[in-house]
Amino acid sequence: MKRLFSGIQPTGAVHVGNYLGAILNWRELQSEYDAVFCIVDLHAITINYDVATLQDRIERMAATLLACGLDAPDRCTLFVQSHVPAHTELAWYLNTVTPLAELQRMTQFKSKSQQHEKNINAGLLTYPCLQAADILLYKGEVVPVGEDQVQHIELSRIIARKWNNRFSPLFPEPAERVSYGKRIKGLDGQAKMSKSLDNYLDVLEEPAGIWEKLRPAFTDPARLRRSDPGTPEICNIHALHTYFSSPEEIGRVEEGCRSAGLGCFDCKRILADNMAAHFAPVRARSAELLADRSALREILRKGAQRAQEMAAATMVEVRKAMGLA
Ligand code: AMP
Ligand code: TRP
């Protein structure tokens, strides 16, 4: 089985963009691949963060991922990045073959430098070296991510190639795999959905909260009416319907919008109900998992143990190839 690797930051909430852009795909692919999923706490500390709540956010992220259908430890490996110290060791080695100019041209580095102008630290710049280390440590070949991460995976390939050419052909060049929902827009209908822009919907949101957030969300019925029937992604609410509503409902909503027979308020109401129903089992399951923290920690411990075994084997080869052992 080919190895698959992906990661997510323990930001506290899984939003609908993460869910549609990454996690749904992870759930699908976990039976096709030897799938390894990582909660990347070491990436999360490159911006200012709350030390006191980090452990809780890591555990909440684990519970949400499991509740979304990642079946660890049976069908996939789920672990916390800092539990396997080899990530930072390999990241250092990869630093030494990564061209500075490649790091400086990363769009995420540029946007995070703008967002956090008082904390432009070296970790923000070398972030993609740690990300490459995550993947290469497990010789990951397939990396399911949203569109915003494609540039980092391209750089991971460059880094793998440079290391292989310099030392030994050890690492496969990883390929990104983007899903149909690779770029979900936020509730502002403009920027991509993200926590930092506060335009997101948490998958654990209560039904009343879903409606509260959707009700004022941006719509574009005029643009939808001007478009050809069946054109995707015209109005953001329509786009979200395509993920959460039945084909009949999508047809009814589109027809109703075109004929002005269905107003935006009612259109959103249908979407809110469908999203609430879709995520109800996720909410219930994650509450169950969070009620037994020691069982949750045990799943993460098992994941780290398996990851550690794989990582140790790679590191023996890496150190030898680099003349460090
Ligand atoms: P992050 O929360 O930045 O760690 O992202 C975790 C995963 O979700 C990555 O694969 C991202 O590419 C993906 N992702 C984040 N935001 C979006 C979005 N708005 N649309 C689609 N995918 C996204
Ligand atoms: N940088 C990714 C993000 O912000 C998370 C991540 C870290 C990742 N390491 C990874 C994704 C390795 C894929 C593979 O979304």
Short mmCIF file of C-alpha atoms and ligand atoms in Angstrom, two decimals:
data_model
loop_
_atom_site.label_atom_id
_atom_site.label_comp_id
_atom_site.label_asym_id
_atom_site.label_seq_id
_atom_site.Cartn_x
_atom_site.Cartn_y
_atom_site.Cartn_z
CA MET A 1 0.00 0.00 0.00
CA LYS A 2 1.26 3.45 -0.87
CA ARG A 3 1.86 5.80 2.04
CA LEU A 4 -0.37 8.86 2.42
CA PHE A 5 0.44 11.74 4.75
CA SER A 6 -1.39 14.89 5.73
CA GLY A 7 -1.46 17.35 8.60
CA ILE A 8 -3.69 19.91 10.26
CA GLN A 9 -2.94 22.63 12.78
CA PRO A 10 -4.55 22.43 16.24
CA THR A 11 -6.24 25.78 15.85
CA GLY A 12 -9.16 24.85 18.09
CA ALA A 13 -11.84 24.37 15.48
CA VAL A 14 -12.30 22.37 12.31
CA HIS A 15 -14.16 24.63 9.91
CA VAL A 16 -16.25 23.71 6.91
CA GLY A 17 -13.29 24.61 4.61
CA ASN A 18 -11.01 22.09 6.39
CA TYR A 19 -13.80 19.55 6.30
CA LEU A 20 -14.65 19.83 2.60
CA GLY A 21 -11.12 20.64 1.44
CA ALA A 22 -9.22 18.02 3.39
CA ILE A 23 -10.92 15.83 5.98
CA LEU A 24 -13.63 14.31 3.76
CA ASN A 25 -10.87 13.29 1.39
CA TRP A 26 -8.81 11.86 4.27
CA ARG A 27 -11.75 9.75 5.35
CA GLU A 28 -12.22 8.39 1.82
CA LEU A 29 -8.54 7.67 1.26
CA GLN A 30 -7.73 5.98 4.58
CA SER A 31 -8.74 2.57 3.23
CA GLU A 32 -6.93 2.98 -0.09
CA TYR A 33 -3.58 3.96 1.43
CA ASP A 34 -1.40 3.43 4.44
CA ALA A 35 -2.65 6.71 5.84
CA VAL A 36 -0.79 8.82 8.40
CA PHE A 37 -2.46 11.95 9.81
CA CYS A 38 -0.67 14.42 12.03
CA ILE A 39 -1.82 17.21 14.32
CA VAL A 40 0.95 19.71 13.66
CA ASP A 41 1.51 21.51 16.96
CA LEU A 42 5.06 22.49 15.97
CA HIS A 43 3.70 24.42 13.01
CA ALA A 44 1.07 26.09 15.18
CA ILE A 45 3.67 27.72 17.46
CA THR A 46 5.12 29.81 14.61
CA ILE A 47 2.47 32.43 15.37
CA ASN A 48 1.54 33.87 18.77
CA TYR A 49 -0.54 31.31 20.61
CA ASP A 50 -2.07 30.64 23.97
CA VAL A 51 0.23 28.27 25.88
CA ALA A 52 -2.38 27.41 28.52
CA THR A 53 -4.92 26.01 26.04
CA LEU A 54 -2.66 24.30 23.48
CA GLN A 55 -3.01 20.78 24.95
CA ASP A 56 -6.77 21.14 25.04
CA ARG A 57 -6.87 22.34 21.43
CA ILE A 58 -4.76 19.37 20.36
CA GLU A 59 -7.16 16.95 22.05
CA ARG A 60 -10.20 18.71 20.62
CA MET A 61 -8.71 18.50 17.17
CA ALA A 62 -8.07 14.78 17.65
CA ALA A 63 -11.65 14.22 18.83
CA THR A 64 -13.10 16.16 15.90
CA LEU A 65 -11.00 14.27 13.36
CA LEU A 66 -12.06 10.94 14.82
CA ALA A 67 -15.68 12.11 14.91
CA CYS A 68 -15.42 13.10 11.23
CA GLY A 69 -14.60 9.49 10.43
CA LEU A 70 -10.86 8.99 10.74
CA ASP A 71 -10.69 5.48 12.10
CA ALA A 72 -7.55 5.50 14.25
CA PRO A 73 -5.77 3.37 15.25
CA ASP A 74 -7.48 0.65 13.18
CA ARG A 75 -7.54 2.05 9.67
CA CYS A 76 -5.13 4.98 9.93
CA THR A 77 -2.41 6.43 12.13
CA LEU A 78 -3.28 9.64 13.98
CA PHE A 79 -0.66 11.32 16.13
CA VAL A 80 0.70 14.61 17.43
CA GLN A 81 3.77 15.98 15.65
CA SER A 82 5.77 16.89 18.78
CA HIS A 83 5.39 13.33 20.11
CA VAL A 84 7.82 12.21 17.39
CA PRO A 85 11.00 14.30 17.81
CA ALA A 86 12.46 13.10 14.50
CA HIS A 87 10.30 15.71 12.72
CA THR A 88 12.49 18.50 14.02
CA GLU A 89 15.71 16.59 13.41
CA LEU A 90 14.85 15.92 9.77
CA ALA A 91 13.59 19.50 9.36
CA TRP A 92 17.04 20.75 10.36
CA TYR A 93 18.74 18.53 7.79
CA LEU A 94 16.31 19.68 5.11
CA ASN A 95 16.98 23.31 6.04
CA THR A 96 20.50 22.80 4.76
CA VAL A 97 19.39 21.87 1.23
CA THR A 98 16.51 24.35 0.91
CA PRO A 99 17.22 27.51 -1.10
CA LEU A 100 16.40 30.63 0.92
CA ALA A 101 14.80 32.22 -2.15
CA GLU A 102 12.24 29.39 -2.39
CA LEU A 103 11.17 30.00 1.21
CA GLN A 104 10.94 33.74 0.69
CA ARG A 105 8.60 33.45 -2.27
CA MET A 106 5.98 31.28 -0.48
CA THR A 107 2.62 33.06 -0.50
CA GLN A 108 1.80 31.76 2.99
CA PHE A 109 5.02 33.26 4.35
CA LYS A 110 4.13 36.58 2.75
CA SER A 111 0.56 36.61 4.00
CA LYS A 112 1.47 35.46 7.52
CA SER A 113 4.24 38.06 7.66
CA GLN A 114 1.60 40.68 6.94
CA GLN A 115 -0.90 39.24 9.41
CA HIS A 116 1.71 38.94 12.18
CA GLU A 117 4.03 41.83 11.41
CA LYS A 118 5.25 42.01 15.03
CA ASN A 119 6.32 38.36 15.01
CA ILE A 120 8.06 37.54 11.73
CA ASN A 121 10.22 34.80 13.21
CA ALA A 122 12.57 32.37 11.46
CA GLY A 123 10.11 29.51 12.03
CA LEU A 124 7.54 31.25 9.88
CA LEU A 125 10.08 31.26 7.06
CA THR A 126 11.34 27.69 7.47
CA TYR A 127 7.81 26.35 8.07
CA PRO A 128 7.88 24.51 4.69
CA CYS A 129 11.08 22.64 5.69
CA LEU A 130 9.25 21.21 8.69
CA GLN A 131 6.29 20.40 6.46
CA ALA A 132 8.58 18.60 3.99
CA ALA A 133 10.12 16.72 6.93
CA ASP A 134 6.63 15.62 8.05
CA ILE A 135 5.96 14.02 4.70
CA LEU A 136 9.42 12.66 3.88
CA LEU A 137 9.94 11.13 7.32
CA TYR A 138 7.21 8.65 6.39
CA LYS A 139 8.18 8.54 2.71
CA GLY A 140 4.71 9.85 1.97
CA GLU A 141 3.80 9.69 -1.71
CA VAL A 142 0.31 11.18 -1.67
CA VAL A 143 -0.63 14.32 0.26
CA PRO A 144 -4.33 15.28 0.34
CA VAL A 145 -4.63 19.03 0.99
CA GLY A 146 -6.67 22.08 0.05
CA GLU A 147 -5.46 24.40 -2.68
CA ASP A 148 -3.68 26.78 -0.29
CA GLN A 149 -1.12 24.06 0.52
CA VAL A 150 -0.20 23.09 -3.04
CA GLN A 151 2.74 25.50 -3.15
CA HIS A 152 4.17 23.90 -0.01
CA ILE A 153 3.89 20.42 -1.50
CA GLU A 154 5.64 21.62 -4.66
CA LEU A 155 8.45 22.90 -2.47
CA SER A 156 8.52 19.55 -0.63
CA ARG A 157 9.22 17.93 -3.99
CA ILE A 158 12.06 20.36 -4.68
CA ILE A 159 13.52 19.68 -1.23
CA ALA A 160 13.23 15.89 -1.70
CA ARG A 161 14.94 16.13 -5.07
CA LYS A 162 17.77 18.28 -3.74
CA TRP A 163 18.39 15.99 -0.78
CA ASN A 164 18.22 12.86 -2.98
CA ASN A 165 20.66 14.33 -5.50
CA ARG A 166 23.11 15.43 -2.84
CA PHE A 167 23.04 12.33 -0.62
CA SER A 168 21.11 9.23 -1.68
CA PRO A 169 17.86 8.54 -3.59
CA LEU A 170 15.84 7.82 -0.45
CA PHE A 171 12.71 9.95 -0.67
CA PRO A 172 9.85 9.56 -3.14
CA GLU A 173 8.71 12.94 -4.45
CA PRO A 174 5.32 13.56 -2.82
CA ALA A 175 2.30 14.52 -4.94
CA GLU A 176 -0.55 16.68 -3.70
CA ARG A 177 -4.08 15.45 -4.11
CA VAL A 178 -6.66 18.22 -4.04
CA SER A 179 -10.33 17.52 -3.59
CA TYR A 180 -13.40 18.88 -5.35
CA GLY A 181 -13.85 21.26 -2.40
CA LYS A 182 -10.28 22.48 -2.63
CA ARG A 183 -11.08 26.16 -1.98
CA ILE A 184 -14.16 26.85 0.12
CA LYS A 185 -15.03 30.51 0.47
CA GLY A 186 -15.87 32.03 3.83
CA LEU A 187 -19.24 33.38 4.89
CA ASP A 188 -18.17 36.76 3.49
CA GLY A 189 -18.40 35.10 0.07
CA GLN A 190 -15.01 36.61 -0.85
CA ALA A 191 -11.88 35.22 0.84
CA LYS A 192 -11.20 31.54 1.47
CA MET A 193 -12.72 30.28 4.68
CA SER A 194 -10.17 30.57 7.47
CA LYS A 195 -9.99 31.01 11.21
CA SER A 196 -7.77 34.05 10.99
CA LEU A 197 -10.33 35.93 8.89
CA ASP A 198 -13.18 34.95 11.22
CA ASN A 199 -15.39 34.07 8.24
CA TYR A 200 -15.73 30.41 9.15
CA LEU A 201 -18.30 27.94 10.31
CA ASP A 202 -17.16 25.38 12.90
CA VAL A 203 -18.28 21.81 12.12
CA LEU A 204 -19.22 21.49 15.82
CA GLU A 205 -21.48 24.54 15.77
CA GLU A 206 -24.94 24.05 17.31
CA PRO A 207 -27.89 24.23 14.86
CA ALA A 208 -28.91 27.66 16.23
CA GLY A 209 -25.35 28.90 15.77
CA ILE A 210 -25.23 27.62 12.19
CA TRP A 211 -28.34 29.62 11.38
CA GLU A 212 -27.01 32.70 13.19
CA LYS A 213 -23.87 32.61 11.03
CA LEU A 214 -25.58 31.73 7.75
CA ARG A 215 -28.40 34.26 8.03
CA PRO A 216 -26.18 37.33 7.45
CA ALA A 217 -23.82 35.47 5.06
CA PHE A 218 -23.07 36.96 1.66
CA THR A 219 -25.27 35.93 -1.28
CA ASP A 220 -25.17 36.80 -4.94
CA PRO A 221 -28.56 35.93 -6.46
CA ALA A 222 -28.19 38.47 -9.29
CA ARG A 223 -24.99 36.82 -10.45
CA LEU A 224 -26.60 33.40 -10.22
CA ARG A 225 -29.49 34.57 -12.39
CA ARG A 226 -27.12 35.92 -15.04
CA SER A 227 -25.21 32.63 -15.19
CA ASP A 228 -25.97 29.54 -17.25
CA PRO A 229 -27.90 26.84 -15.38
CA GLY A 230 -25.60 24.33 -13.74
CA THR A 231 -22.63 26.76 -13.51
CA PRO A 232 -20.90 25.92 -10.25
CA GLU A 233 -19.76 28.30 -7.52
CA ILE A 234 -21.82 31.32 -8.52
CA CYS A 235 -23.31 32.34 -5.21
CA ASN A 236 -21.42 31.02 -2.18
CA ILE A 237 -24.63 29.80 -0.53
CA HIS A 238 -25.45 27.93 -3.72
CA ALA A 239 -21.93 26.47 -3.70
CA LEU A 240 -22.43 25.22 -0.13
CA HIS A 241 -25.77 23.67 -1.11
CA THR A 242 -23.89 21.47 -3.59
CA TYR A 243 -22.12 19.80 -0.66
CA PHE A 244 -24.93 19.52 1.87
CA SER A 245 -28.21 19.31 -0.04
CA SER A 246 -29.77 16.55 -2.12
CA PRO A 247 -29.74 16.83 -5.95
CA GLU A 248 -33.50 17.56 -5.89
CA GLU A 249 -33.04 20.34 -3.36
CA ILE A 250 -30.14 21.83 -5.28
CA GLY A 251 -32.32 21.85 -8.40
CA ARG A 252 -35.22 23.40 -6.49
CA VAL A 253 -33.03 26.05 -4.89
CA GLU A 254 -31.43 26.98 -8.20
CA GLU A 255 -34.75 27.15 -10.03
CA GLY A 256 -36.30 29.12 -7.17
CA CYS A 257 -33.43 31.61 -7.18
CA ARG A 258 -33.54 32.09 -10.97
CA SER A 259 -37.29 32.67 -10.96
CA ALA A 260 -37.12 34.76 -7.76
CA GLY A 261 -39.64 32.34 -6.32
CA LEU A 262 -37.29 31.51 -3.45
CA GLY A 263 -35.65 34.29 -1.46
CA CYS A 264 -32.14 34.16 0.00
CA PHE A 265 -33.54 33.86 3.53
CA ASP A 266 -35.41 30.64 2.72
CA CYS A 267 -32.54 29.33 0.62
CA LYS A 268 -30.21 29.77 3.61
CA ARG A 269 -32.74 28.20 5.95
CA ILE A 270 -32.72 25.00 3.89
CA LEU A 271 -28.92 25.00 3.86
CA ALA A 272 -28.71 25.62 7.63
CA ASP A 273 -31.06 22.70 8.33
CA ASN A 274 -29.11 20.38 6.05
CA MET A 275 -25.78 21.36 7.56
CA ALA A 276 -27.11 20.92 11.08
CA ALA A 277 -28.35 17.43 10.16
CA HIS A 278 -25.10 16.57 8.40
CA PHE A 279 -22.93 17.53 11.37
CA ALA A 280 -25.21 16.30 14.18
CA PRO A 281 -23.49 12.89 14.39
CA VAL A 282 -20.05 14.53 14.30
CA ARG A 283 -21.01 16.78 17.20
CA ALA A 284 -22.40 13.89 19.21
CA ARG A 285 -19.40 11.65 18.58
CA SER A 286 -16.83 14.30 19.42
CA ALA A 287 -18.62 15.05 22.71
CA GLU A 288 -18.42 11.35 23.56
CA LEU A 289 -14.73 11.20 22.73
CA LEU A 290 -13.97 14.31 24.78
CA ALA A 291 -15.78 12.85 27.77
CA ASP A 292 -13.08 10.19 28.07
CA ARG A 293 -9.78 12.01 27.74
CA SER A 294 -7.65 9.08 28.79
CA ALA A 295 -9.07 6.91 25.99
CA LEU A 296 -8.44 9.75 23.55
CA ARG A 297 -4.85 10.13 24.74
CA GLU A 298 -4.38 6.39 24.37
CA ILE A 299 -5.36 6.60 20.68
CA LEU A 300 -2.80 9.37 20.19
CA ARG A 301 -0.18 7.40 22.09
CA LYS A 302 -0.68 4.38 19.87
CA GLY A 303 -0.48 6.62 16.82
CA ALA A 304 2.77 8.19 18.02
CA GLN A 305 4.23 4.78 18.72
CA ARG A 306 3.57 3.54 15.20
CA ALA A 307 4.76 6.85 13.69
CA GLN A 308 7.90 6.71 15.83
CA GLU A 309 8.75 3.24 14.49
CA MET A 310 8.42 4.38 10.89
CA ALA A 311 10.35 7.58 11.57
CA ALA A 312 13.20 5.79 13.33
CA ALA A 313 13.77 3.55 10.31
CA THR A 314 13.96 6.55 7.98
CA MET A 315 16.29 8.47 10.29
CA VAL A 316 18.81 5.61 10.38
CA GLU A 317 19.04 5.82 6.59
CA VAL A 318 19.14 9.63 6.58
CA ARG A 319 21.95 9.93 9.14
CA LYS A 320 23.98 7.30 7.35
CA ALA A 321 23.53 8.98 3.96
CA MET A 322 24.61 12.33 5.43
CA GLY A 323 27.72 10.94 7.12
CA LEU A 324 26.27 11.59 10.56
CA ALA A 325 26.40 7.94 11.58
P1 AMP B 1 -5.03 24.23 8.39
O1 AMP B 1 -6.22 24.50 9.24
O2 AMP B 1 -4.42 25.48 7.79
O3 AMP B 1 -4.03 23.35 9.06
O4 AMP B 1 -5.57 23.42 7.12
C1 AMP B 1 -5.86 22.04 7.15
C2 AMP B 1 -6.29 21.57 5.77
O5 AMP B 1 -7.50 22.22 5.35
C3 AMP B 1 -5.26 21.87 4.67
O6 AMP B 1 -5.21 20.76 3.78
C4 AMP B 1 -5.83 23.08 3.98
O7 AMP B 1 -5.42 23.15 2.62
C5 AMP B 1 -7.33 22.81 4.07
N1 AMP B 1 -8.09 24.06 4.01
C6 AMP B 1 -8.00 25.11 4.88
N2 AMP B 1 -8.86 26.09 4.55
C7 AMP B 1 -9.53 25.67 3.44
C8 AMP B 1 -10.55 26.22 2.60
N3 AMP B 1 -11.08 27.42 2.84
N4 AMP B 1 -11.00 25.48 1.55
C9 AMP B 1 -10.47 24.26 1.30
N5 AMP B 1 -9.50 23.68 2.04
C10 AMP B 1 -9.03 24.36 3.09
N1 TRP B 2 0.81 23.46 6.63
C1 TRP B 2 -0.41 22.71 6.62
C2 TRP B 2 -1.60 23.67 6.83
O1 TRP B 2 -1.44 24.72 7.39
C3 TRP B 2 -0.43 21.63 7.66
C4 TRP B 2 0.63 20.62 7.43
C5 TRP B 2 1.79 20.48 8.17
C6 TRP B 2 0.69 19.63 6.42
N2 TRP B 2 2.53 19.45 7.67
C7 TRP B 2 1.88 18.91 6.62
C8 TRP B 2 -0.17 19.27 5.39
C9 TRP B 2 2.26 17.87 5.76
C10 TRP B 2 0.22 18.24 4.55
C11 TRP B 2 1.41 17.54 4.73
O2 TRP B 2 -2.68 23.33 6.46
#
